[in-house]
XYZ file of C-alpha atoms in Angstrom:
725
model
C -0.111 0.026 0.058
C 1.664 3.710 -1.312
C 2.350 5.689 2.046
C 0.111 8.399 1.915
C 1.591 11.932 1.816
C 1.852 14.179 5.227
C -0.514 17.496 5.657
C 2.209 20.339 4.607
C 3.033 21.966 8.082
C 2.386 25.719 8.663
C 5.539 27.347 7.286
C 7.748 29.295 9.990
C 7.011 33.756 10.178
C 9.675 35.198 9.742
C 10.413 39.428 9.385
C 10.787 41.368 6.674
C 11.280 39.453 3.152
C 10.506 35.467 3.590
C 13.325 33.978 1.607
C 12.556 30.852 -0.624
C 14.578 27.115 1.053
C 16.228 25.463 -1.694
C 14.085 23.207 -3.284
C 13.633 19.530 -1.174
C 15.359 16.024 -2.611
C 14.161 14.967 -5.423
C 11.729 12.195 -4.022
C 8.037 11.086 -4.950
C 6.395 13.499 -2.343
C 8.380 16.676 -2.312
C 9.588 17.727 -5.568
C 7.690 19.852 -7.920
C 7.847 17.843 -10.495
C 6.704 15.023 -9.443
C 4.234 15.778 -7.300
C 1.360 15.335 -10.369
C -0.581 18.053 -12.299
C -2.686 20.216 -9.803
C -6.603 20.667 -10.142
C -5.574 23.806 -12.308
C -9.386 24.482 -13.573
C -10.751 25.843 -10.236
C -7.120 28.557 -10.166
C -8.257 29.714 -13.500
C -12.282 29.797 -12.894
C -11.455 32.014 -9.819
C -8.862 34.231 -11.683
C -11.464 33.976 -14.904
C -14.504 34.984 -12.270
C -12.416 37.806 -10.782
C -11.109 39.168 -13.832
C -14.547 39.406 -15.483
C -16.019 41.082 -12.421
C -13.432 43.777 -12.284
C -13.140 44.642 -16.121
C -16.833 43.590 -17.031
C -18.645 47.426 -17.149
C -15.440 48.075 -19.590
C -17.740 46.001 -22.586
C -19.963 48.718 -23.270
C -16.929 50.607 -24.331
C -16.160 52.001 -27.358
C -13.180 52.597 -29.733
C -10.480 54.960 -28.322
C -7.553 56.324 -28.458
C -5.511 54.318 -31.554
C -8.398 51.441 -31.471
C -8.996 53.137 -35.051
C -5.187 53.980 -36.359
C -4.248 50.296 -35.384
C -7.439 48.970 -37.082
C -9.438 51.385 -39.265
C -6.465 53.000 -40.736
C -3.547 50.312 -40.515
C -3.735 47.879 -44.100
C -2.693 44.901 -42.423
C -5.738 44.804 -40.606
C -7.863 45.550 -43.243
C -6.331 43.215 -46.273
C -5.306 39.803 -45.202
C -3.587 39.419 -47.915
C -0.441 42.162 -46.243
C -0.588 39.817 -43.159
C 2.635 38.553 -43.769
C 4.372 41.419 -45.275
C 4.198 42.866 -41.854
C 6.813 40.791 -40.168
C 9.334 41.911 -42.587
C 8.073 45.683 -43.306
C 6.875 47.451 -40.706
C 5.400 51.581 -40.335
C 7.179 52.774 -37.694
C 4.270 54.792 -36.243
C 2.877 52.468 -35.254
C 6.544 49.976 -33.961
C 7.713 46.379 -35.592
C 4.366 44.727 -33.788
C 3.491 41.784 -36.007
C 1.187 39.251 -33.759
C -0.866 42.552 -32.612
C -1.985 43.300 -36.063
C -2.542 39.588 -36.618
C -4.348 39.388 -33.257
C -6.598 42.563 -33.956
C -6.902 41.475 -37.836
C -8.558 37.804 -36.331
C -10.520 40.238 -34.220
C -11.799 42.656 -36.216
C -12.573 38.828 -39.215
C -15.017 38.338 -35.991
C -16.332 40.815 -34.801
C -16.596 43.239 -37.329
C -17.337 46.697 -35.756
C -18.501 45.856 -33.005
C -16.303 46.665 -29.642
C -17.588 44.330 -27.314
C -15.974 41.812 -29.265
C -12.659 42.766 -28.698
C -13.166 43.565 -25.115
C -14.251 40.019 -24.359
C -11.246 38.812 -26.231
C -9.144 41.310 -24.299
C -10.221 40.328 -20.883
C -10.174 36.641 -22.161
C -6.100 37.521 -22.974
C -5.786 39.132 -19.254
C -7.447 36.250 -17.533
C -4.380 33.823 -18.629
C -1.707 36.035 -18.404
C -2.848 35.392 -14.684
C -3.276 31.571 -15.163
C 0.267 31.600 -16.292
C 1.323 33.489 -14.478
C 0.057 30.841 -11.479
C 1.601 28.083 -12.896
C 4.867 30.097 -12.525
C 4.445 30.877 -8.884
C 4.000 27.327 -8.156
C 7.057 26.925 -9.826
C 9.031 29.524 -7.958
C 7.050 28.188 -4.438
C 6.028 24.955 -4.696
C 4.812 24.685 -1.028
C 4.113 28.408 -0.283
C -0.223 29.020 0.672
C -0.189 32.369 -0.979
C 0.498 31.279 -5.355
C -3.546 31.984 -6.169
C -4.139 35.065 -3.393
C -1.039 36.192 -4.916
C -2.047 35.558 -8.770
C -5.491 36.810 -8.162
C -3.799 40.037 -6.637
C -2.862 40.614 -10.503
C -6.052 39.832 -12.043
C -7.809 42.487 -10.101
C -4.538 44.855 -9.853
C -6.084 47.751 -11.252
C -2.708 48.851 -12.998
C -4.086 46.144 -15.441
C -6.940 47.763 -16.101
C -5.779 50.116 -20.168
C -4.653 46.043 -21.040
C -7.626 44.348 -20.270
C -9.660 47.884 -20.898
C -8.371 48.803 -24.436
C -8.569 47.476 -27.473
C -5.578 48.053 -29.536
C -4.109 47.612 -26.060
C -4.566 44.623 -25.469
C -1.600 43.422 -27.436
C 0.327 43.747 -23.766
C -1.036 40.731 -22.680
C -0.825 38.755 -25.302
C 3.334 39.545 -24.630
C 2.556 38.732 -21.032
C 0.811 35.618 -22.058
C 3.889 34.542 -24.513
C 6.280 35.793 -22.522
C 5.187 34.255 -19.142
C 4.990 29.955 -21.537
C 8.579 31.176 -22.159
C 10.223 31.610 -18.768
C 7.805 28.867 -17.586
C 9.139 26.297 -20.381
C 12.729 27.406 -19.338
C 12.733 27.090 -15.658
C 11.351 23.095 -16.856
C 14.905 20.759 -16.338
C 14.238 18.709 -19.728
C 16.419 19.471 -22.989
C 13.254 19.917 -24.764
C 12.129 22.422 -23.326
C 14.665 25.357 -24.236
C 13.352 25.137 -27.663
C 9.712 25.659 -27.681
C 10.599 28.593 -24.765
C 12.882 30.619 -27.302
C 10.099 30.519 -29.506
C 7.378 31.413 -27.538
C 9.763 34.754 -26.760
C 10.420 35.499 -30.127
C 6.931 35.036 -30.352
C 6.292 37.845 -26.709
C 8.613 40.180 -28.839
C 6.845 40.340 -32.346
C 3.853 40.992 -29.938
C 5.536 43.608 -28.169
C 9.004 44.535 -26.885
C 8.675 45.383 -23.242
C 9.046 40.969 -22.918
C 13.061 41.439 -23.778
C 13.844 41.730 -20.567
C 12.709 38.026 -19.632
C 16.398 36.712 -20.093
C 17.101 39.189 -17.423
C 13.917 38.111 -14.843
C 15.077 34.178 -16.165
C 18.398 34.231 -14.945
C 17.527 35.386 -11.640
C 15.274 33.642 -10.526
C 17.273 30.460 -11.586
C 19.347 32.163 -8.610
C 16.580 31.636 -6.065
C 15.274 27.655 -7.073
C 17.704 26.506 -9.927
C 21.439 26.735 -7.512
C 23.015 23.514 -6.163
C 24.176 22.616 -2.619
C 27.329 24.162 -2.666
C 25.478 27.806 -4.111
C 26.477 27.779 -7.317
C 24.664 28.717 -10.128
C 24.051 25.375 -12.468
C 25.300 25.607 -15.878
C 22.309 24.997 -17.807
C 21.108 28.604 -16.851
C 24.433 29.991 -18.443
C 23.446 28.065 -21.008
C 19.957 29.573 -21.720
C 20.539 32.697 -20.916
C 23.094 32.893 -23.339
C 20.726 31.081 -25.728
C 18.124 34.227 -24.749
C 20.790 36.974 -25.399
C 21.713 35.692 -28.888
C 17.724 35.813 -30.028
C 17.225 39.008 -28.246
C 19.826 39.886 -30.649
C 18.589 38.500 -33.888
C 15.814 40.404 -32.712
C 16.771 43.390 -33.266
C 18.203 42.881 -35.706
C 15.195 42.012 -37.803
C 13.507 44.554 -35.805
C 15.640 47.309 -37.131
C 16.019 46.017 -40.889
C 11.952 46.102 -40.977
C 11.241 49.498 -39.692
C 14.484 51.238 -42.065
C 16.594 51.347 -39.180
C 19.507 49.708 -39.717
C 22.729 51.911 -39.584
C 20.350 54.846 -37.562
C 21.564 55.676 -33.726
C 18.708 55.305 -31.851
C 17.201 58.295 -30.212
C 15.752 58.748 -26.712
C 14.119 61.529 -24.289
C 17.534 61.767 -22.538
C 20.068 61.831 -26.093
C 21.037 64.830 -25.298
C 21.362 65.026 -21.900
C 24.520 63.951 -19.283
C 24.143 60.783 -17.403
C 23.939 62.440 -14.148
C 20.310 63.972 -15.394
C 19.455 60.868 -16.599
C 20.173 58.828 -13.717
C 18.295 61.041 -11.061
C 15.503 62.264 -13.237
C 14.317 58.173 -13.895
C 14.385 57.917 -10.089
C 12.200 60.984 -9.172
C 9.959 59.194 -12.394
C 9.761 55.777 -10.520
C 9.428 57.140 -7.189
C 6.651 59.092 -7.531
C 5.086 58.040 -10.419
C 5.339 54.348 -10.965
C 5.628 53.264 -7.005
C 2.772 54.445 -6.465
C 1.015 53.242 -9.232
C 1.707 49.706 -8.431
C 0.890 50.118 -5.243
C -2.296 51.891 -5.456
C -2.890 53.211 -8.973
C -2.126 56.468 -8.590
C -1.336 58.908 -12.045
C -1.355 55.970 -13.242
C -3.404 57.176 -16.780
C -3.833 56.086 -20.805
C -1.780 59.392 -21.298
C 1.146 60.459 -19.111
C 2.977 63.035 -21.198
C 6.693 63.440 -21.241
C 6.395 67.450 -20.009
C 4.108 66.609 -16.979
C 7.622 65.186 -15.249
C 10.634 67.445 -16.558
C 14.039 66.919 -15.831
C 15.405 66.708 -13.016
C 18.344 69.428 -12.184
C 22.411 68.534 -9.797
C 20.541 70.927 -6.972
C 17.505 68.710 -6.599
C 17.379 67.385 -3.280
C 14.489 65.323 -3.831
C 15.874 63.491 -6.989
C 19.219 61.984 -5.257
C 17.345 60.946 -1.772
C 14.848 59.137 -4.032
C 18.296 57.733 -6.159
C 19.826 56.944 -3.018
C 16.833 55.383 -2.551
C 16.512 53.046 -5.504
C 20.048 52.063 -4.883
C 20.044 51.072 -1.697
C 16.535 49.182 -2.510
C 18.484 47.740 -5.228
C 20.998 46.610 -3.263
C 19.598 44.869 -0.263
C 17.568 43.366 -3.214
C 19.928 41.513 -4.664
C 22.218 40.640 -1.367
C 18.938 38.786 0.100
C 18.302 37.272 -3.838
C 21.461 35.619 -3.596
C 22.158 35.372 -0.035
C 18.614 33.991 1.242
C 17.425 33.740 -2.110
C 14.260 36.009 -1.002
C 11.305 35.868 -3.149
C 10.588 39.224 -2.453
C 13.941 40.460 -4.402
C 13.480 38.225 -6.861
C 9.899 39.737 -7.529
C 11.075 43.736 -7.253
C 13.747 42.986 -9.073
C 11.691 41.386 -12.184
C 9.330 44.521 -11.227
C 12.618 46.857 -12.387
C 13.582 45.092 -15.275
C 10.723 45.050 -17.054
C 10.639 49.005 -16.547
C 13.429 49.062 -17.889
C 12.490 49.478 -22.154
C 9.702 51.577 -21.583
C 11.974 53.974 -19.542
C 13.171 56.083 -22.888
C 16.673 55.406 -22.406
C 16.948 52.655 -25.081
C 13.395 53.663 -27.258
C 11.950 56.794 -27.394
C 8.116 57.180 -25.907
C 6.227 59.374 -26.528
C 3.851 58.792 -23.433
C 6.405 58.357 -20.996
C 4.083 56.708 -17.336
C 1.505 55.391 -19.485
C -0.883 52.969 -17.669
C 0.271 49.931 -19.656
C 3.537 50.232 -19.318
C 2.765 48.545 -15.706
C 0.867 45.968 -16.441
C 4.566 43.692 -17.322
C 5.983 44.950 -14.036
C 2.959 43.832 -12.160
C 4.107 40.284 -12.742
C 7.024 41.124 -10.699
C 4.951 42.797 -8.145
C 2.529 39.648 -7.431
C 6.125 37.471 -7.206
C 6.968 40.160 -4.423
C 3.707 39.265 -3.111
C 3.511 35.991 -2.552
C 6.153 35.607 0.298
C 4.707 38.285 1.970
C 1.610 37.012 2.293
C 2.680 33.393 3.012
C 4.083 35.629 6.219
C 0.766 35.966 6.753
C -0.896 32.772 6.741
C 1.987 30.994 8.444
C 1.215 33.263 11.727
C 1.350 29.865 14.703
C -1.945 30.997 16.500
C -5.072 30.083 14.527
C -7.035 33.010 15.536
C -4.146 36.012 13.923
C -4.242 33.894 10.724
C -7.398 33.937 10.326
C -7.368 38.023 10.852
C -4.750 38.074 8.387
C -6.211 35.722 5.768
C -9.371 38.558 6.791
C -6.460 41.020 5.641
C -5.129 40.168 2.832
C -9.173 39.245 1.657
C -10.106 42.882 1.566
C -7.008 43.945 0.528
C -7.586 42.634 -2.909
C -11.606 43.395 -2.420
C -10.697 47.154 -2.236
C -8.096 46.640 -5.044
C -11.040 44.769 -7.450
C -13.597 47.871 -6.190
C -10.808 50.329 -7.836
C -9.913 48.453 -11.147
C -13.863 48.615 -11.769
C -13.949 52.023 -11.475
C -11.143 52.720 -13.908
C -12.998 50.168 -16.013
C -16.250 51.905 -15.928
C -14.209 55.363 -17.052
C -13.975 53.154 -20.588
C -17.275 53.348 -22.165
C -17.359 56.899 -20.573
C -15.048 59.026 -23.007
C -15.267 62.512 -21.493
C -14.983 61.139 -18.101
C -11.817 59.165 -19.083
C -10.082 61.982 -20.310
C -10.553 64.707 -17.545
C -8.829 61.768 -15.775
C -6.316 62.104 -18.006
C -6.030 65.855 -17.699
C -5.440 65.743 -13.661
C -3.447 63.482 -13.741
C -1.244 66.273 -16.169
C -1.973 69.574 -14.706
C -0.061 72.178 -17.078
C 0.043 69.751 -20.327
C -1.628 71.166 -23.402
C -2.361 67.719 -24.721
C -4.665 66.425 -22.561
C -6.716 69.054 -22.586
C -6.520 69.335 -26.707
C -8.051 65.747 -25.967
C -11.075 66.443 -23.942
C -11.975 68.759 -26.116
C -12.579 67.166 -29.471
C -14.068 64.259 -27.418
C -16.382 67.371 -25.703
C -17.061 68.613 -29.169
C -17.801 65.059 -31.013
C -20.623 64.587 -27.254
C -22.002 67.845 -28.675
C -20.771 70.431 -25.705
C -19.243 72.644 -27.838
C -18.913 75.192 -25.288
C -17.177 73.148 -22.727
C -15.162 72.533 -25.620
C -14.619 75.749 -26.448
C -12.760 76.532 -22.675
C -11.163 73.230 -22.355
C -8.660 75.230 -25.368
C -8.496 78.163 -23.642
C -7.051 76.307 -20.974
C -5.434 74.777 -23.576
C -3.735 77.713 -24.516
C -2.803 79.172 -21.430
C -1.413 76.075 -20.597
C 1.716 76.705 -24.112
C 4.407 79.235 -22.688
C 5.439 80.110 -25.742
C 3.328 83.225 -27.698
C 4.067 81.905 -30.905
C 2.567 78.511 -30.354
C -0.037 79.936 -28.227
C -0.958 81.942 -31.477
C -0.864 79.081 -33.999
C -2.852 77.406 -31.053
C -5.652 79.432 -31.191
C -5.428 80.269 -35.133
C -6.147 76.630 -35.389
C -9.227 76.441 -32.699
C -11.128 79.781 -34.337
C -10.585 77.281 -37.671
C -12.274 74.385 -36.525
C -15.131 76.701 -35.343
C -15.328 78.527 -38.560
C -14.024 82.271 -37.798
C -11.030 82.537 -39.848
C -10.974 86.404 -40.061
C -10.115 85.471 -36.452
C -7.425 83.080 -37.581
C -5.558 85.310 -40.103
C -5.359 87.768 -37.343
C -3.923 85.397 -34.547
C -1.454 83.988 -37.532
C -0.373 86.927 -38.253
C 0.472 88.597 -35.369
C 2.757 85.083 -34.872
C 3.982 85.720 -37.620
C 5.369 89.331 -36.222
C 6.469 87.801 -33.382
C 8.707 85.524 -35.161
C 10.091 87.984 -37.275
C 11.701 89.484 -34.654
C 13.484 86.642 -33.365
C 16.889 84.475 -33.736
C 16.811 82.192 -36.531
C 16.700 78.887 -35.375
C 16.106 75.249 -36.670
C 13.752 75.352 -33.570
C 12.068 78.290 -35.271
C 12.376 77.701 -38.514
C 10.152 74.813 -38.200
C 7.649 76.978 -36.450
C 7.887 79.431 -38.846
C 6.587 76.550 -41.529
C 3.548 75.385 -39.799
C 2.363 78.786 -38.859
C 3.140 80.165 -42.640
C 1.659 76.941 -44.052
C -2.006 77.149 -41.820
C -1.664 80.760 -42.786
C -2.481 79.483 -46.194
C -4.665 76.235 -45.236
C -7.020 80.072 -43.662
C -6.604 81.681 -47.127
C -8.449 79.260 -48.947
C -11.561 79.207 -47.057
C -14.582 79.577 -49.720
C -16.104 82.608 -47.204
C -13.097 84.528 -48.053
C -10.658 82.855 -50.195
C -7.690 84.783 -51.010
C -5.916 81.911 -53.250
C -2.215 84.786 -54.319
C -2.237 84.981 -50.741
C -2.305 81.159 -49.897
C 0.310 80.530 -52.493
C 2.491 83.209 -50.921
C 1.830 81.945 -47.129
C 2.439 78.107 -49.000
C 5.604 78.755 -50.327
C 6.472 80.938 -47.605
C 6.568 77.658 -45.386
C 8.824 75.598 -47.837
C 11.205 77.586 -47.939
C 11.524 78.357 -44.271
C 11.332 74.093 -43.841
C 11.885 72.261 -46.927
C 11.498 68.961 -44.946
C 8.136 69.985 -43.615
C 5.534 67.747 -45.929
C 3.025 69.484 -44.183
C 3.713 72.685 -45.981
C 4.268 71.113 -49.385
C 1.137 69.528 -49.517
C -0.642 72.381 -48.154
C 1.785 74.054 -51.363
C 0.128 71.352 -53.550
C -3.691 71.869 -52.790
C -2.965 76.168 -53.240
C -1.247 74.997 -56.760
C -3.872 72.614 -57.719
C -7.237 75.346 -57.009
C -5.271 78.179 -58.620
C -5.103 75.429 -61.916
C -1.373 74.260 -61.998
C -1.809 70.980 -61.365
C 1.731 70.121 -62.810
C 3.332 71.645 -60.144
C 0.453 70.487 -57.124
C 1.514 67.080 -58.020
C 4.692 67.674 -57.978
C 4.668 69.371 -54.254
C 2.649 66.461 -53.344
C 5.169 64.312 -54.585
C 7.492 65.904 -52.147
C 5.183 65.494 -49.215
C 4.645 61.556 -50.010
C 8.140 61.600 -50.340
C 8.791 63.189 -46.913
C 6.125 61.208 -45.458
C 5.110 57.837 -46.672
C 1.765 58.302 -43.901
C 0.888 61.436 -45.851
C -2.291 59.759 -46.937
C -4.394 62.543 -48.325
C -1.193 64.225 -50.368
C -0.923 60.627 -51.902
C -4.430 60.619 -53.028
C -3.604 64.126 -54.022
C -1.263 63.702 -56.400
C -2.903 61.070 -58.325
C -5.766 63.500 -59.020
C -3.316 66.562 -60.044
C -0.674 63.663 -61.790
C -4.789 62.723 -63.791
C -5.473 66.464 -64.475
C -1.680 67.283 -66.320
C -2.700 64.521 -68.272
C -0.566 61.551 -66.897
C -3.056 59.224 -66.683
C -0.724 56.864 -65.952
C 1.855 58.002 -63.182
C -2.025 58.421 -61.271
C -2.406 54.907 -61.624
C 0.190 54.671 -59.938
C 0.053 56.709 -57.148
C -3.734 55.718 -56.629
C -2.674 52.019 -56.165
C 0.218 53.314 -53.909
C -2.575 55.177 -51.443
C -4.739 52.159 -51.899
C -0.891 49.832 -50.767
C -1.134 52.071 -47.942
C -3.969 52.001 -46.885
C -6.807 50.311 -48.080
C -9.686 51.331 -46.793
C -9.046 54.466 -48.035
C -12.308 55.187 -49.769
C -11.361 57.668 -52.079
C -7.906 56.353 -54.005
C -10.426 53.125 -54.838
C -13.372 55.520 -55.717
C -10.185 56.925 -58.556
C -8.676 54.077 -59.951
C -11.988 52.077 -60.180
C -12.793 55.397 -63.241
C -9.312 55.068 -64.590
C -10.072 51.796 -65.302
C -13.294 51.739 -66.363
C -12.602 54.964 -68.804
C -9.062 53.279 -70.057
C -11.060 50.071 -71.183
C -9.764 47.856 -68.166
C -13.865 47.008 -66.889
C -14.055 43.896 -65.054
C -10.902 45.625 -62.660
C -12.367 48.613 -62.749
C -15.416 47.329 -61.238
C -13.484 45.054 -58.432
C -12.364 48.255 -56.885
C -15.858 50.309 -57.257
C -17.260 47.525 -55.431
C -14.665 48.243 -52.537
C -14.957 51.590 -52.749
C -18.446 51.403 -52.260
C -17.706 48.690 -48.883
C -15.967 50.788 -48.028
C -17.751 54.543 -48.021
C -20.373 52.525 -46.273
C -18.010 51.996 -43.609
C -18.352 55.979 -43.029
C -21.016 58.117 -40.814
C -22.070 59.741 -44.146
C -21.279 57.665 -47.493
C -20.893 59.893 -50.127
C -22.856 61.106 -52.586
C -20.640 59.138 -55.186
C -21.477 56.318 -53.696
C -25.065 55.952 -54.663
C -24.330 57.135 -58.783
C -21.692 54.462 -58.479
C -24.213 51.666 -56.905
C -26.940 52.802 -59.587
C -24.164 52.730 -62.863
C -22.967 49.058 -61.565
C -26.450 48.006 -61.023
C -25.572 46.840 -57.729
C -28.002 47.920 -55.362
C -25.993 50.511 -52.575
C -24.794 48.778 -49.579
C -26.493 49.421 -46.018
C -24.071 52.089 -43.673
C -22.009 49.626 -41.051
C -23.211 51.483 -38.597
C -23.252 49.899 -35.346
C -26.570 48.938 -33.941
C -27.375 50.777 -31.080
C -27.522 48.058 -28.294
C -28.836 48.387 -25.143
C -25.666 48.222 -22.262
C -24.957 45.467 -21.022
C -24.416 46.737 -17.247
C -25.374 50.020 -15.919
C -24.237 53.147 -15.392
C -23.439 53.296 -12.288
C -19.908 52.542 -11.396
C -20.397 52.405 -7.791
C -22.512 48.958 -7.622
C -20.371 47.633 -10.022
C -17.347 48.660 -7.730
C -19.098 47.104 -4.552
C -19.807 44.066 -6.932
C -16.470 43.197 -7.853
C -15.295 43.318 -4.793
C -17.493 40.613 -3.692
C -16.969 38.421 -6.190
C -13.585 39.031 -5.608
C -13.620 38.381 -1.927
C -15.344 35.727 -2.103
C -12.730 33.932 -4.512
C -9.797 34.985 -2.527
C -11.768 33.397 0.033
C -11.649 29.900 -2.026
C -8.522 30.665 -2.935
C -6.684 30.503 0.524
C -8.723 27.108 1.879
C -8.121 25.370 -1.583
C -4.787 26.647 -2.093
C -1.990 23.661 -2.259
C 0.262 23.990 0.904
C -2.499 25.471 2.759
C -3.173 24.175 6.075
C -6.608 22.707 6.121
C -9.634 23.961 8.463
C -8.608 20.492 10.612
C -5.448 22.051 11.027
C -6.820 25.372 11.571
């Protein structure tokens, strides 16, 4: 008769961070690889239910922020035929993330224009990451009673709300799931597991580059559970870490090739700053931004602008204190990680490692400090929570142990309530943008975004107030007047806009010519030319003078050349307009309107073949751009290529139906083709799945998470049973 396994006794409580004991001798009763597969169905259900309770209010949310740019205007998503090409050629504006395009393409094929399906996938991906984190924690802490509770901490942490609620940012969850899979496989002692780990990690990199620091986390975990009896690091850890680093080098070569960065120096926000300033700024940013954000979600929002956190100075005492605290904390964590195999040290080091990619030290990050960058570091926070929770759960007195377990349950419930509140913001764009404005005081960009949202919601007075506040936040007098002029043009007050632009140009004339003033002058002249084209008071001569002045001030400004092309086209000079449009497209391939206007100008100047090539290039860059389809279809029909022209016109009808109000030409095209006009691709107005009651949603999320936490603490393998308590 086989021997029965004794119940695991309570682990002794220690002060500070609880060290991880070396793995026991490989016996059938204790070695984690031979304990048999634990019932993972219940943990997954608990994690899924808790994550759903926290983030389901976001299901009623619309497409926001980069969703339109990453889905509707992304040729790799709109055209499945280009899905394979994104692995070798990428758009620098979207980064090299081919698996993100593949995921969004699959979601659009399945759900069309309904954002609810996208949100469901995002929540499921987040739950999958939580399950894989639990598997990793069981590997790192095979006898701990706190693995599932620490995983619940990650599953309902409010810092993960952007990734769980945003459609285009779900790629962070995809990358996290693949990175955790690679980490788990790399820790497996079998030789066949490491090639699979390399494959999973490369796929994680192809989803998002933030997982590129996985080799650091893997090597640190080997210091905890992989060292031999004499304390040395096994050869397997060195070999596999070297393999990870070689694969990382290959990925960066492929990434540089796909983005066209081969031979181009990497630029970042601190490229022209001394290293002491860099370290001091990063230390302040970590202590005052990310540390409160990871602990209680303070200051973490989807958009956090770099100007909201300026560079530190050498005489700034708080920056030196932050740097000293981080250095001391990192040193203590590494010492305890080496000497006592500390789980808290492993978690904190992992958290810091995953914060390196979005730190703007290596790659330029335009939204430094955004909430999504805390998603992968939150994995390290969960790792550090295991020994902390274990310390609370291993009290000798049963009554004290119950009280500490209740404290853990209440903490998880509070996190779930905060996460539900964050998720509720994603269904209310004005409230979400107001939260962003509060986190970015004195920064004009969030105020402009809020104004645009308010204007789209039919609240022009509030939008004007936001624009005025944004203008007050702009310190430069020229940029302030340029901004106000653009706002006046948007609201139809062109005469006042021209007056403001003239004042801005007068101020620029008194400044010393520099590269920055020339760029500012080019933008101001181009905006003045656009204002002169207003039908209410059109002045083509003044518009042409302003457009040519913009090109002369900054010849590398694509907007200036695009504006000049529009002016020359209206003035009846299509050949010169085509040359200006060509220059704009060459300077910026993302000038899609200029690419289409180039084809129109070439066609008017009597060059149909060149116009056809221009239209095809515009379609290649944006397959959902309707106007080039219409122009190319008509051009082909006139040239006798009826079948090909008909195909493009049918696609045009489908693209036009996706617009809020289909253009008048769509009805004429449908009549000539003898087909019915496709119905507009307008999302049907359905009743919200959840009432707009953030307080009620938060209470329900807290109750559901508390119930899941209670079940987790009683079920967790390695936790003393009720009779032991």
